[in-house]
Coordinates of C-alpha atoms and ligand atoms in Angstrom, one line a residue:
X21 CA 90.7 22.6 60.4
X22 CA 88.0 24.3 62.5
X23 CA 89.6 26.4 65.5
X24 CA 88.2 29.5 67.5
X25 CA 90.7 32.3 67.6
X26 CA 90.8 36.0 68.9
X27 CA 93.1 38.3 67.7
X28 CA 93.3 41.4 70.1
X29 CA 94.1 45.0 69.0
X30 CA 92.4 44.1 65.9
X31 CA 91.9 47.5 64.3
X32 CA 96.1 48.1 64.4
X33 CA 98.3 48.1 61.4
X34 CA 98.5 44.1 61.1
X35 CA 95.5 43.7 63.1
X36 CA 93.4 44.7 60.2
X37 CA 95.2 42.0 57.9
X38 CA 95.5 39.4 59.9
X39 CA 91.6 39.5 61.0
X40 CA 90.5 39.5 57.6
X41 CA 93.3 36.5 56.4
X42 CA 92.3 34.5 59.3
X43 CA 89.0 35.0 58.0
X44 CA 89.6 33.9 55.0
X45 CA 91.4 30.4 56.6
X46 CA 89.3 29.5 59.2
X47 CA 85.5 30.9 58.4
X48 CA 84.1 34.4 59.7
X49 CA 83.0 33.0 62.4
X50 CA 85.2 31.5 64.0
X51 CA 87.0 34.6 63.9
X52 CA 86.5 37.1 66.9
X53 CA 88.1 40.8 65.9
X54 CA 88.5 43.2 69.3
X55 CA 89.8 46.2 69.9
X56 CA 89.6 49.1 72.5
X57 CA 87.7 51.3 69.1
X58 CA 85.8 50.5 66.6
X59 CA 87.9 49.6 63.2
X60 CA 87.8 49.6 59.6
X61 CA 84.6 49.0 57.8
X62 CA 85.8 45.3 56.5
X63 CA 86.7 44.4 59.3
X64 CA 83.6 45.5 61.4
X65 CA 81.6 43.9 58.6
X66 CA 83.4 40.6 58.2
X67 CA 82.9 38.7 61.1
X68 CA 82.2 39.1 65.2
X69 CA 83.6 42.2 67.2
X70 CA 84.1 43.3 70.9
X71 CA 85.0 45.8 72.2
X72 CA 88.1 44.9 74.7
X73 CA 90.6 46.7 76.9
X74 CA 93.5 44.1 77.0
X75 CA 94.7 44.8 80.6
X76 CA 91.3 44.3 81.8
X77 CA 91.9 40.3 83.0
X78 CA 88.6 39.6 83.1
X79 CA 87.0 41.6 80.2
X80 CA 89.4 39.2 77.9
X81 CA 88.6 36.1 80.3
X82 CA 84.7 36.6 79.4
X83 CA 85.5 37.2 75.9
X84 CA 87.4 33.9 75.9
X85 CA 85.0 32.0 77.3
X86 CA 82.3 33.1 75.7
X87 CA 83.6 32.7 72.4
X88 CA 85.0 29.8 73.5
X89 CA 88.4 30.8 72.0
X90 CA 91.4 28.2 71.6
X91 CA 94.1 30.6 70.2
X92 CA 94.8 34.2 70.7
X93 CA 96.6 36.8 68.7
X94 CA 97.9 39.9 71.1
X95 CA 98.6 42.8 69.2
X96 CA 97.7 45.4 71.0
X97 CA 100.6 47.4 71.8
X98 CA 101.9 51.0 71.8
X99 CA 104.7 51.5 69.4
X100 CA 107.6 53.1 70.1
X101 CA 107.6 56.6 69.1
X102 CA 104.4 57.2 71.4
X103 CA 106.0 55.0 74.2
X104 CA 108.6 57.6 74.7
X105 CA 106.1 60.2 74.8
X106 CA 103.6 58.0 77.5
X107 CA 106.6 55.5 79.4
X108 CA 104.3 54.8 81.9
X109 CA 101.1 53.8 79.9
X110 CA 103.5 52.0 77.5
X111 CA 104.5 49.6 80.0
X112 CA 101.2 48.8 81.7
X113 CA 99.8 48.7 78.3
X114 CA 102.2 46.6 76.6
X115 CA 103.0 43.9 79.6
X116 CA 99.4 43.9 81.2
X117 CA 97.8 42.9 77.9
X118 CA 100.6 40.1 77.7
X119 CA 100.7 39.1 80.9
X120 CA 96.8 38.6 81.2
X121 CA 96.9 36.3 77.9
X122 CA 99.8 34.3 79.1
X123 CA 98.0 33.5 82.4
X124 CA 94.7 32.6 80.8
X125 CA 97.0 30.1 79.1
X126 CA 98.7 29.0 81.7
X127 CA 95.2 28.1 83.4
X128 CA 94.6 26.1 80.7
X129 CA 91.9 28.6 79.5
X130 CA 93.9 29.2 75.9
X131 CA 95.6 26.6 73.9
X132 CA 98.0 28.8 72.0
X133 CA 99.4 32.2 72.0
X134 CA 100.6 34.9 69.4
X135 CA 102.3 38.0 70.5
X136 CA 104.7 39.9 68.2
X137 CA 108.4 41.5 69.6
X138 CA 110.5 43.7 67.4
X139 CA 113.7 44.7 66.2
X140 CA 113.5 47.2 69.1
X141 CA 114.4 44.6 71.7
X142 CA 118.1 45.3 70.0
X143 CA 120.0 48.5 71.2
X144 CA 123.3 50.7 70.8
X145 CA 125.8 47.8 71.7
X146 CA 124.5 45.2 69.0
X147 CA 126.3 44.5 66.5
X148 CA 124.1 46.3 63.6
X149 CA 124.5 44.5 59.9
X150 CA 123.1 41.1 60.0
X151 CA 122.2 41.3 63.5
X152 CA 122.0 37.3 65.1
X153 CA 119.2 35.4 66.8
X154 CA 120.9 36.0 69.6
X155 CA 123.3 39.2 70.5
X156 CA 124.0 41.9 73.1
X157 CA 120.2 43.4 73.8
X158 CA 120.3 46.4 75.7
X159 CA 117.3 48.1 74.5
X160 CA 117.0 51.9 75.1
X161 CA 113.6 52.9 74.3
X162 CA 110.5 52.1 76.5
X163 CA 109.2 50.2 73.7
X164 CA 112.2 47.9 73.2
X165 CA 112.6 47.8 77.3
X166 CA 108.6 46.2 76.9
X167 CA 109.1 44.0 74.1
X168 CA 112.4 42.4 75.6
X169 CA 110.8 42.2 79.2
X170 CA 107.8 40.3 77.3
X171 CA 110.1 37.6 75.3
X172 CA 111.4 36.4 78.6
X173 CA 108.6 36.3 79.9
X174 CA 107.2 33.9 76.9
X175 CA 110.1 32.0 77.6
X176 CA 109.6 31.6 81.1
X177 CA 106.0 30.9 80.9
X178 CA 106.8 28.1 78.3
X179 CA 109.7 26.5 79.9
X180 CA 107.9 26.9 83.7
X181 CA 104.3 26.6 83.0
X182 CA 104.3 24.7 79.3
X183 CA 102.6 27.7 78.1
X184 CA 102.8 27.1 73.6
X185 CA 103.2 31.3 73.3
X186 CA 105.4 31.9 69.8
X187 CA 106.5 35.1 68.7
X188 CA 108.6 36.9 65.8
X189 CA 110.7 40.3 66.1
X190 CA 108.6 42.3 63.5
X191 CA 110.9 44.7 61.5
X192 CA 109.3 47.6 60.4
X193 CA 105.7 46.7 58.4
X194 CA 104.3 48.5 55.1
X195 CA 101.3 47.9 54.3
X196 CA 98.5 50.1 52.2
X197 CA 95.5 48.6 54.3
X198 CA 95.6 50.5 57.4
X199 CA 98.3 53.1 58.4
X200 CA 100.8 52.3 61.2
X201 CA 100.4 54.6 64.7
X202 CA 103.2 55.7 66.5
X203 CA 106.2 53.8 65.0
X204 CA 110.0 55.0 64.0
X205 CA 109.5 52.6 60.9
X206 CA 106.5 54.4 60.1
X207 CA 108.0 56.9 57.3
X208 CA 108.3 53.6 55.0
X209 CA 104.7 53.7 54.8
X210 CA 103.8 57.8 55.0
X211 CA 106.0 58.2 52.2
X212 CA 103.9 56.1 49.8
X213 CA 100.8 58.0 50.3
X214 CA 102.5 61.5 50.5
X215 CA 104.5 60.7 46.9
X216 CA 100.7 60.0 45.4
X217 CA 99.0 62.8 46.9
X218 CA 101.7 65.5 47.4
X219 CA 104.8 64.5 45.0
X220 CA 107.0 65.1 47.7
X221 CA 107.7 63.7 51.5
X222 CA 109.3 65.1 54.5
X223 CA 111.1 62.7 56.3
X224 CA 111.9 62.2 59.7
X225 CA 114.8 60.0 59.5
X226 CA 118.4 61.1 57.8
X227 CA 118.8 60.2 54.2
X228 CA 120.9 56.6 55.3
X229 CA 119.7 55.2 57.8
X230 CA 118.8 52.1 57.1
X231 CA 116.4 49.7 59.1
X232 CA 115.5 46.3 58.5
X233 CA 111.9 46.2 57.1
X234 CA 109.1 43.5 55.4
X235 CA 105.9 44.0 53.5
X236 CA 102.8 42.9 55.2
X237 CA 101.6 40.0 53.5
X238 CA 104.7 38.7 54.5
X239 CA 104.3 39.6 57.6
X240 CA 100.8 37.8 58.4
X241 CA 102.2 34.9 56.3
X242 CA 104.8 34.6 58.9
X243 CA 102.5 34.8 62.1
X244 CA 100.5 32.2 60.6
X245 CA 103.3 29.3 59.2
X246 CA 104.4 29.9 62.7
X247 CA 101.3 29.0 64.3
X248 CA 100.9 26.4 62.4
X249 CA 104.1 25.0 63.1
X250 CA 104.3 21.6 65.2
X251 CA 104.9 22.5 68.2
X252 CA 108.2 20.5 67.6
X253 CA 109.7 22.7 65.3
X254 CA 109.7 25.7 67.4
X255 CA 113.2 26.0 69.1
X256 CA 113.2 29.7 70.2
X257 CA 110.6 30.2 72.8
X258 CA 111.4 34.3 73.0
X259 CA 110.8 35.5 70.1
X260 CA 112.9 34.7 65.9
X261 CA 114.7 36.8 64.1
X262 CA 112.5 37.8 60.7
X263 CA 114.4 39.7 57.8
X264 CA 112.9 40.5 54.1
X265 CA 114.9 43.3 53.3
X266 CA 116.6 46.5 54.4
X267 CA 116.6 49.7 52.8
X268 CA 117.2 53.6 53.8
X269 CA 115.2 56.4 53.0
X270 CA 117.3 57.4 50.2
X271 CA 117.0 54.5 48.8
X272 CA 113.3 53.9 49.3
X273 CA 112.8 57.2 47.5
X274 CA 114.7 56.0 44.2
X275 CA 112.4 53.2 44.5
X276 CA 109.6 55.1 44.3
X277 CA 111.3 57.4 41.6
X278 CA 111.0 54.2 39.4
X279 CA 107.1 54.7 39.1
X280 CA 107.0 58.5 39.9
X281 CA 110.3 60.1 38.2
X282 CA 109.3 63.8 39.5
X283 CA 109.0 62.8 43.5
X284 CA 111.1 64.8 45.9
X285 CA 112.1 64.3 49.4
X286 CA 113.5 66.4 51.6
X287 CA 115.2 65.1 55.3
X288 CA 114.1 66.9 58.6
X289 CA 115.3 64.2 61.6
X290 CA 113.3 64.9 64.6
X291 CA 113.6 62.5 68.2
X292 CA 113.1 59.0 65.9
X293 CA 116.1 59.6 64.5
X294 CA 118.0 59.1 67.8
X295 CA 115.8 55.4 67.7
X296 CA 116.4 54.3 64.4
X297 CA 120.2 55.0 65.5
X298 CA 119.9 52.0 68.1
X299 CA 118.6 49.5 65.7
X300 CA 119.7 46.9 63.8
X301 CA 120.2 47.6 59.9
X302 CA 119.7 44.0 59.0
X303 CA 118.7 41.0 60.5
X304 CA 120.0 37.5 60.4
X305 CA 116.7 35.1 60.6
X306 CA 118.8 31.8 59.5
X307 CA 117.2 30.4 63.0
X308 CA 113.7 30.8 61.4
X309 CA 114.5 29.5 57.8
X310 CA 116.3 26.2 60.2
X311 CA 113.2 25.8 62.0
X312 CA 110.1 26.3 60.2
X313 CA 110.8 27.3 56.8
X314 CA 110.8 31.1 56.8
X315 CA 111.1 32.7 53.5
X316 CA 110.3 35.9 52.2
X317 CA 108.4 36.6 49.2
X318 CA 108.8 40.6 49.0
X319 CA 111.9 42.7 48.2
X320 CA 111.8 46.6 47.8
X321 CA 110.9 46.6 44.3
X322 CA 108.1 44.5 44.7
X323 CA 106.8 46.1 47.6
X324 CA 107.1 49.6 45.5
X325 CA 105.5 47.8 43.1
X326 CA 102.4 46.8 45.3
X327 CA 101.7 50.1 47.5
X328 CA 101.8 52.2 44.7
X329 CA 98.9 49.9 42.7
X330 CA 97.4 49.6 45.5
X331 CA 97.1 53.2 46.9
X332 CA 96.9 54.9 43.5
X333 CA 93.3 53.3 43.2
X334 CA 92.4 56.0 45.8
X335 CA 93.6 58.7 44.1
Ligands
LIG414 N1 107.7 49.4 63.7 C1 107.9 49.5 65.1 C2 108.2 50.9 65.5 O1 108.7 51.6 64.7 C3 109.1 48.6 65.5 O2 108.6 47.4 66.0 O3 108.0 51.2 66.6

């Protein structure tokens, strides 16, 4: 099926793989890959770029329109570590961007809508193991404050305006691709590369704490069965649950002891500990199996598995 799509904030951790998947689906060109900065080499190479702000309403209008575009991927975001660093930035940032896509739909200018939440839109008062589609959400990061604020506005914008915007509350993403930015998750994917180069990590979080988290080929797997989903199928207008697993640094590093028996880590907690301590340690995404047929494909040992073949060809 031929379809114009954009995927904004391109150059990001699952920009990168999403781009070049969608690439692979629907043809290069029908592609279009932007970003604020310039990204990776396969990416820039693969298919068309722009340079975009995504709070600038009509920079993404002309984009739109000139590409013609039907469906747009938002993923342009700041993540949460940096978002308590920059509150004020975050927020503009993260609901500007949102809020300009979901009125170019709402004027009929986009068909269809992709914008990722996260686990962060959970808080101190919800329940923790397994936590449910739908729970106590009192969010106490600027990030999570964003991302909550932006799934009712998908809802509202669906149920007011018929706007089709889906969305998925990302756990925390590994991927070898591109490196994450600014995340409390992000030690998951730091400790891979400093176990090949360094045989040892420092890590910001305390030896247990454990937070739900999914390998990325899941991940862009999921954003796109989603999309693909008749609209029928799609129940939760805010954003689903997603789980593939959930492991703590401890035992991440035993994971990676399988491959690399002389790694070390030592524990240092800094400010994201205090994060990871509102988060969920699990996540119940039975409402995403029900609906359109969520299943993982990637548990710790095969994501282990994966980063280190992956990264150790740069080594
Ligand atoms: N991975 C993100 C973060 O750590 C959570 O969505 O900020």
């Amino acid at each position: 099926m031929q379809k114009s799509i954009l995927i904004i904030g391109a150059c990001g951790q699952i920009g990168t793989e999403l781009t070049l998947k969608l690439r692979e689906l629907y043809g290069e060109e029908c592609v279009v890959a932007s970003d604020i900065r310039e990204g990776s080499d396969s990416l820039m190479q693969s298919g068309p770029f722009e340079l975009l702000d995504a709070t600038n309403y009509e920079a993404v209008e002309d984009v739109i329109l000139y590409h013609e575009i039907e469906e747009v991927y938002l993923m342009a975001a700041m993540l949460s570590a940096t978002a308590e660093k920059f509150p004020e930035r975050a927020w503009n940032l993260n609901m500007n961007s949102l809020f300009n896509v979901l009125n170019l739909a709402k004027e009929n200018k986009i068909n269809k809508i992709f914008w990722p939440s996260s686990i962060a839109v959970f808080g101190p008062n919800t329940p923790r193991d397994m936590t449910p589609q739908n729970s106590i959400m009192e969010p106490s990061t600027v990030y999570g404050i964003s991302k909550l604020s932006g799934e009712r506005w998908c809802e509202y914008y669906h149920n007011k305006y018929n706007v089709d915007v889906r969305s998925l509350r990302y756990p925390g993403l590994i991927s070898w691709k591109t490196q994450p930015g600014g995340g409390t998750t992000d030690y998951a994917v730091e400790i891979y590369h400093d176990a090949l180069s360094k045989g040892n990590y420092q890590c910001f979080l305390k030896e247990d704490t454990k937070l739900p988290m999914m390998f990325m080929d899941d991940a862009i797997r999921a954003a796109i069965e989603l999309m693909d989903s008749d609209t029928g199928q799609i129940k939760v207008r805010s954003s689903y649950n997603l789980g593939a697993m959930s492991f703590s640094p401890k035992e991440i590093s035993e994971s990676i002891k399988q491959w690399l028996p002389d790694f070390s880590i030592t524990y240092q907690p800094d400010f994201r500990q205090s994060i990871a301590d509102t988060w969920p340690s699990s996540i119940d995404d039975s409402k995403a199996k029900e609906d359109w047929n969520w299943a993982a494909e990637f548990d710790l040992t095969k994501t282990t598995a994966e980063m280190i073949n992956q990264l150790s060809k740069n080594f």
